[in-house]
CSV table of C-alpha atoms in Angstrom, one decimal:
chain,number,residue,atom,x,y,z
A,215,GLU,CA,0.1,-0.1,0.3
A,216,LEU,CA,1.2,3.4,-0.6
A,217,PRO,CA,1.6,5.7,2.0
A,218,LYS,CA,-0.7,8.1,2.2
A,219,LYS,CA,-0.1,12.0,1.2
A,220,LEU,CA,2.5,13.2,3.3
A,221,ILE,CA,1.9,16.6,5.2
A,222,LEU,CA,4.8,18.9,5.5
A,223,SER,CA,4.7,21.5,8.3
A,224,LYS,CA,5.2,25.3,7.8
A,225,GLN,CA,9.0,25.3,8.3
A,226,GLU,CA,9.7,21.6,6.3
A,227,ILE,CA,7.9,24.0,3.5
A,228,ALA,CA,9.9,27.0,3.7
A,229,CYS,CA,12.9,24.4,3.8
A,230,GLU,CA,12.3,22.6,0.8
A,231,ARG,CA,11.8,25.6,-0.9
A,232,HIS,CA,15.1,27.1,0.2
A,233,PHE,CA,16.7,24.2,-0.5
A,234,ASN,CA,15.1,24.0,-4.5
A,235,SER,CA,15.6,28.2,-4.6
A,236,HIS,CA,19.1,28.0,-3.2
A,237,THR,CA,21.1,24.6,-3.7
A,238,SER,CA,23.1,24.7,-7.2
A,239,ARG,CA,25.6,21.7,-9.2
A,240,LEU,CA,28.9,23.0,-9.6
A,241,ILE,CA,30.9,22.3,-12.8
A,242,ASP,CA,33.4,20.3,-11.0
A,243,GLY,CA,30.0,18.1,-9.6
A,244,ARG,CA,29.7,19.4,-6.0
A,245,PHE,CA,26.8,21.1,-4.7
A,246,SER,CA,26.6,24.8,-3.8
A,247,VAL,CA,24.2,25.6,-1.0
A,248,ARG,CA,23.0,28.6,0.6
A,249,LEU,CA,22.7,28.6,4.4
A,250,PRO,CA,19.4,29.0,5.8
A,251,LEU,CA,19.4,32.1,8.5
A,252,LYS,CA,16.3,32.7,10.4
A,253,GLN,CA,17.5,36.0,10.7
A,254,PRO,CA,19.4,38.8,8.7
A,255,PRO,CA,23.2,38.3,8.6
A,256,ALA,CA,23.9,41.1,10.2
A,257,CYS,CA,22.4,39.5,13.6
A,258,LEU,CA,25.8,37.3,13.2
A,259,GLY,CA,27.6,40.6,14.5
A,260,ASP,CA,31.2,41.8,14.3
A,261,SER,CA,33.9,38.7,13.6
A,262,TYR,CA,36.6,40.5,12.5
A,263,HIS,CA,38.5,41.6,15.7
A,264,LEU,CA,38.0,38.2,17.4
A,265,SER,CA,39.4,36.7,14.0
A,266,LYS,CA,41.9,39.4,13.6
A,267,LYS,CA,42.9,38.7,17.6
A,268,ARG,CA,42.9,34.8,17.3
A,269,LEU,CA,45.3,35.2,14.1
A,270,LEU,CA,47.3,37.0,15.8
A,271,ASN,CA,47.2,34.8,18.7
A,272,LEU,CA,48.0,31.7,16.2
A,273,GLU,CA,50.9,33.9,15.0
A,274,LYS,CA,52.3,34.2,18.4
A,275,ARG,CA,51.9,29.9,19.0
A,276,PHE,CA,53.9,30.3,15.3
A,277,ARG,CA,56.9,31.7,16.4
A,278,LYS,CA,57.4,29.5,18.9
A,279,SER,CA,56.5,26.5,17.5
A,280,PRO,CA,57.5,26.1,13.7
A,281,ASP,CA,56.6,22.8,13.3
A,282,LEU,CA,53.0,23.8,14.2
A,283,LYS,CA,53.7,26.7,11.4
A,284,SER,CA,54.2,23.7,8.9
A,285,ARG,CA,51.4,21.5,10.0
A,286,TYR,CA,49.0,24.2,9.8
A,287,CYS,CA,49.8,25.7,6.9
A,288,ASN,CA,49.4,22.3,4.9
A,289,PHE,CA,46.0,21.6,6.6
A,290,ILE,CA,44.9,24.9,4.9
A,291,LYS,CA,46.4,24.7,1.9
A,292,GLU,CA,44.8,21.1,1.8
A,293,TYR,CA,41.4,22.4,2.9
A,294,GLN,CA,41.7,25.7,0.4
A,295,ASP,CA,42.5,23.2,-2.4
A,296,LEU,CA,39.6,21.2,-1.5
A,297,GLY,CA,37.5,24.6,-2.2
A,298,HIS,CA,36.3,24.2,1.7
A,299,LEU,CA,37.8,28.0,2.0
A,300,SER,CA,39.0,30.5,0.1
A,301,VAL,CA,40.9,34.1,0.4
A,302,SER,CA,39.0,36.8,1.8
A,303,ASP,CA,38.9,40.2,0.2
A,304,ILE,CA,37.8,43.0,3.6
A,305,ARG,CA,37.8,45.4,1.1
A,306,ARG,CA,34.9,44.3,-0.8
A,307,PRO,CA,31.6,45.6,-0.3
A,308,GLU,CA,29.3,43.1,0.7
A,309,PRO,CA,28.9,41.9,4.2
A,310,ALA,CA,31.2,38.9,5.4
A,311,TYR,CA,31.5,36.9,8.3
A,312,PHE,CA,34.4,35.5,9.8
A,313,LEU,CA,34.8,32.4,11.5
A,314,CYS,CA,37.2,32.2,14.3
A,315,HIS,CA,39.0,28.9,14.8
A,316,HIS,CA,42.3,28.0,16.2
A,317,ALA,CA,44.8,25.0,15.6
A,318,VAL,CA,44.8,21.6,17.3
A,319,ILE,CA,47.7,19.4,17.1
A,320,LYS,CA,47.9,16.3,18.5
A,321,GLU,CA,51.3,15.1,19.1
A,322,SER,CA,50.3,11.5,19.4
A,323,SER,CA,48.5,11.6,15.8
A,324,GLU,CA,50.0,12.6,12.4
A,325,SER,CA,47.3,14.6,11.3
A,326,SER,CA,46.1,18.4,12.8
A,327,CYS,CA,42.9,19.7,12.7
A,328,VAL,CA,41.2,23.5,13.1
A,329,ILE,CA,38.4,23.7,15.3
A,330,TYR,CA,36.0,26.6,14.4
A,331,GLN,CA,34.0,28.1,17.1
Protein backbone atom coordinates (compact mmCIF):
# COMPACT_ATOMS: atom_id res chain seq x y z
CA GLU A 1 0.00 0.00 0.00
CA LEU A 2 1.28 3.45 -0.88
CA PRO A 3 1.75 5.87 1.99
CA LYS A 4 -0.84 8.55 2.42
CA LYS A 5 -0.01 12.06 1.26
CA LEU A 6 2.77 13.50 3.39
CA ILE A 7 1.72 16.64 5.19
CA LEU A 8 4.62 19.03 5.72
CA SER A 9 4.83 21.66 8.44
CA LYS A 10 5.31 25.33 7.51
CA GLN A 11 8.96 25.06 8.50
CA GLU A 12 9.47 21.95 6.37
CA ILE A 13 7.83 23.66 3.40
CA ALA A 14 10.10 26.69 3.88
CA CYS A 15 13.16 24.41 4.08
CA GLU A 16 12.21 22.60 0.89
CA ARG A 17 11.56 25.91 -0.89
CA HIS A 18 14.94 27.24 0.29
CA PHE A 19 16.70 24.07 -0.87
CA ASN A 20 15.08 24.22 -4.32
CA SER A 21 15.83 27.94 -4.72
CA HIS A 22 19.40 28.01 -3.39
CA THR A 23 21.01 24.73 -4.38
CA SER A 24 23.03 24.37 -7.55
CA ARG A 25 25.53 21.93 -8.98
CA LEU A 26 28.99 23.32 -9.69
CA ILE A 27 31.03 22.49 -12.78
CA ASP A 28 33.20 20.05 -10.81
CA GLY A 29 30.14 18.10 -9.63
CA ARG A 30 29.98 19.49 -6.10
CA PHE A 31 26.86 21.19 -4.79
CA SER A 32 26.61 24.78 -3.62
CA VAL A 33 23.98 25.40 -0.95
CA ARG A 34 23.24 28.77 0.58
CA LEU A 35 22.97 28.54 4.36
CA PRO A 36 19.45 29.20 5.61
CA LEU A 37 19.42 31.89 8.27
CA LYS A 38 16.31 32.62 10.28
CA GLN A 39 17.49 36.20 10.81
CA PRO A 40 19.39 38.59 8.53
CA PRO A 41 23.18 37.99 8.37
CA ALA A 42 23.71 41.20 10.34
CA CYS A 43 22.54 39.27 13.44
CA LEU A 44 25.85 37.37 13.32
CA GLY A 45 27.60 40.50 14.54
CA ASP A 46 31.09 41.80 13.90
CA SER A 47 33.48 38.88 13.79
CA TYR A 48 36.43 40.70 12.21
CA HIS A 49 38.06 42.00 15.41
CA LEU A 50 37.83 38.71 17.32
CA SER A 51 39.10 36.79 14.29
CA LYS A 52 42.02 39.20 13.92
CA LYS A 53 42.89 38.77 17.61
CA ARG A 54 42.84 34.98 17.21
CA LEU A 55 45.08 35.29 14.14
CA LEU A 56 47.62 37.37 16.06
CA ASN A 57 47.63 34.78 18.86
CA LEU A 58 48.11 32.01 16.31
CA GLU A 59 51.04 33.87 14.75
CA LYS A 60 52.60 34.15 18.22
CA ARG A 61 52.29 30.36 18.60
CA PHE A 62 53.89 29.94 15.17
CA ARG A 63 56.94 31.94 16.23
CA LYS A 64 57.39 29.59 19.19
CA SER A 65 56.76 26.43 17.16
CA PRO A 66 57.82 26.34 13.49
CA ASP A 67 56.55 22.74 13.29
CA LEU A 68 53.06 23.91 14.29
CA LYS A 69 53.21 26.60 11.61
CA SER A 70 54.26 24.08 8.96
CA ARG A 71 51.53 21.58 9.87
CA TYR A 72 48.89 24.30 10.10
CA CYS A 73 49.86 25.84 6.74
CA ASN A 74 49.77 22.41 5.09
CA PHE A 75 46.32 21.76 6.54
CA ILE A 76 44.96 25.14 5.42
CA LYS A 77 46.46 24.69 1.93
CA GLU A 78 44.74 21.31 1.61
CA TYR A 79 41.47 22.83 2.84
CA GLN A 80 41.78 25.58 0.23
CA ASP A 81 42.68 23.09 -2.54
CA LEU A 82 39.53 21.11 -1.68
CA GLY A 83 37.47 24.30 -2.06
CA HIS A 84 36.38 24.44 1.59
CA LEU A 85 37.75 27.96 2.05
CA SER A 86 38.85 30.91 -0.02
CA VAL A 87 40.94 33.99 0.56
CA SER A 88 38.72 36.90 1.53
CA ASP A 89 39.11 40.50 0.50
CA ILE A 90 37.92 42.52 3.49
CA ARG A 91 37.58 45.60 1.29
CA ARG A 92 34.65 44.13 -0.61
CA PRO A 93 31.38 46.01 -0.12
CA GLU A 94 29.07 43.14 0.85
CA PRO A 95 28.86 41.96 4.45
CA ALA A 96 31.15 39.14 5.50
CA TYR A 97 31.44 36.91 8.54
CA PHE A 98 34.85 35.66 9.61
CA LEU A 99 35.02 32.26 11.30
CA CYS A 100 37.19 32.34 14.40
CA HIS A 101 39.35 29.26 14.65
CA HIS A 102 42.46 27.80 16.22
CA ALA A 103 44.75 24.90 15.42
CA VAL A 104 44.70 21.69 17.44
CA ILE A 105 47.71 19.43 17.13
CA LYS A 106 47.84 16.09 18.91
CA GLU A 107 51.41 14.97 19.32
CA SER A 108 50.23 11.35 19.25
CA SER A 109 48.55 11.89 15.88
CA GLU A 110 49.88 12.54 12.40
CA SER A 111 46.90 14.72 11.55
CA SER A 112 45.93 18.23 12.49
CA CYS A 113 42.56 19.86 12.77
CA VAL A 114 41.09 23.31 12.97
CA ILE A 115 38.41 24.09 15.52
CA TYR A 116 35.84 26.67 14.38
CA GLN A 117 34.00 28.66 16.99
